[in-house]
Short mmCIF file of C-alpha atoms in Angstrom, two decimals:
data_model
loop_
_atom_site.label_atom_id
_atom_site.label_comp_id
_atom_site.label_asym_id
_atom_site.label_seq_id
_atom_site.Cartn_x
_atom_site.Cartn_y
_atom_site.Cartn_z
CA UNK A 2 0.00 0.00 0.00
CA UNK A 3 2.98 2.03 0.74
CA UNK A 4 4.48 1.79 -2.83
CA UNK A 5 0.90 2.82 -4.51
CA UNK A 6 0.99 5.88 -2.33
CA UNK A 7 4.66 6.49 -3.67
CA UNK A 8 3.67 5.83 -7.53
CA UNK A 9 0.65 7.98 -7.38
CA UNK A 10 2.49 11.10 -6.13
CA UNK A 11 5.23 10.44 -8.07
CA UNK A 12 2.63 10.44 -11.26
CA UNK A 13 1.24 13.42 -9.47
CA UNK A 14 4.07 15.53 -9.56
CA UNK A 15 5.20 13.97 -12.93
CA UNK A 16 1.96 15.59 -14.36
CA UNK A 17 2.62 19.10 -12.12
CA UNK A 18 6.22 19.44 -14.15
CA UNK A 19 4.50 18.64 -17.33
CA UNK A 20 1.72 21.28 -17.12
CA UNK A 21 4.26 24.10 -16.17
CA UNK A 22 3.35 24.46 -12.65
CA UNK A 23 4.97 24.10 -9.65
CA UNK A 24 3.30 22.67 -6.40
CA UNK A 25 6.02 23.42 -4.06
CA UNK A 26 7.35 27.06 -3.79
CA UNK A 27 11.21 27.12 -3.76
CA UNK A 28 13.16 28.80 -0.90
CA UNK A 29 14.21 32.48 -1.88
CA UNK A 30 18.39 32.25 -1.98
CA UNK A 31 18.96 35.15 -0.50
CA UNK A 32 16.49 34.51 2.06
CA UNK A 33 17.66 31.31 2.51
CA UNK A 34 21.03 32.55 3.10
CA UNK A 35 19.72 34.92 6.13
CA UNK A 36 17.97 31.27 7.44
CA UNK A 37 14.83 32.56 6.34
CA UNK A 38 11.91 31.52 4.77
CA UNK A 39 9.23 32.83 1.95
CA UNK A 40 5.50 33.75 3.22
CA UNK A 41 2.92 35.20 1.25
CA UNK A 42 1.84 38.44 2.96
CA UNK A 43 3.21 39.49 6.22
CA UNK A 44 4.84 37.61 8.78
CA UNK A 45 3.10 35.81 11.62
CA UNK A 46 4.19 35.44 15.84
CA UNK A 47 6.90 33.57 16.12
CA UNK A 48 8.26 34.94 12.64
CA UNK A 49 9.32 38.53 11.70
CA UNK A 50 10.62 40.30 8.80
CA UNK A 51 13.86 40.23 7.71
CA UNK A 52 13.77 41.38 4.15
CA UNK A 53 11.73 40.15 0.71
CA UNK A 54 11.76 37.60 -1.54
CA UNK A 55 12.27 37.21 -5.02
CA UNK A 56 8.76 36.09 -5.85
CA UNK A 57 7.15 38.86 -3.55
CA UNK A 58 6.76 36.88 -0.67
CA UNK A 59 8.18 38.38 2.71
CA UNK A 60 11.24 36.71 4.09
CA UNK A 61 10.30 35.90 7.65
CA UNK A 62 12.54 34.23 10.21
CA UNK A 63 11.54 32.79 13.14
CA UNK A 64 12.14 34.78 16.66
CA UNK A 65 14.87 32.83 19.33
CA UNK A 66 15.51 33.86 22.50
#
């Protein structure tokens, strides 16, 4: 049951790739660099801002004491 789980995403994001589209957003570089991540709109508690990303996202990292 495992492997059918497996195949069908695989054929899932097989068909994702082929249409053009991308299901899974990519980490920002530069964001990524400042251990950040990419949100759409503003940042959320336990996350500020630390700059934008290349997509328009904010770049949000998360707050450590």
């Amino acid at each position: 049951m495992r492997i059918l789980h497996t195949l069908l995403l695989v054929l899932f994001l097989m068909f994702q790739g082929a249409a053009g589209q991308q299901e899974f957003p990519r980490l920002d570089h530069s964001c990524q660099a400042q251990n950040g991540r990419c949100f759409p709109g503003i940042c959320r508690r336990p996350f500020y801002w630390i700059g934008s990303c290349s997509n328009g996202f904010s770049c949000c990292r998360r707050w450590v004491e």
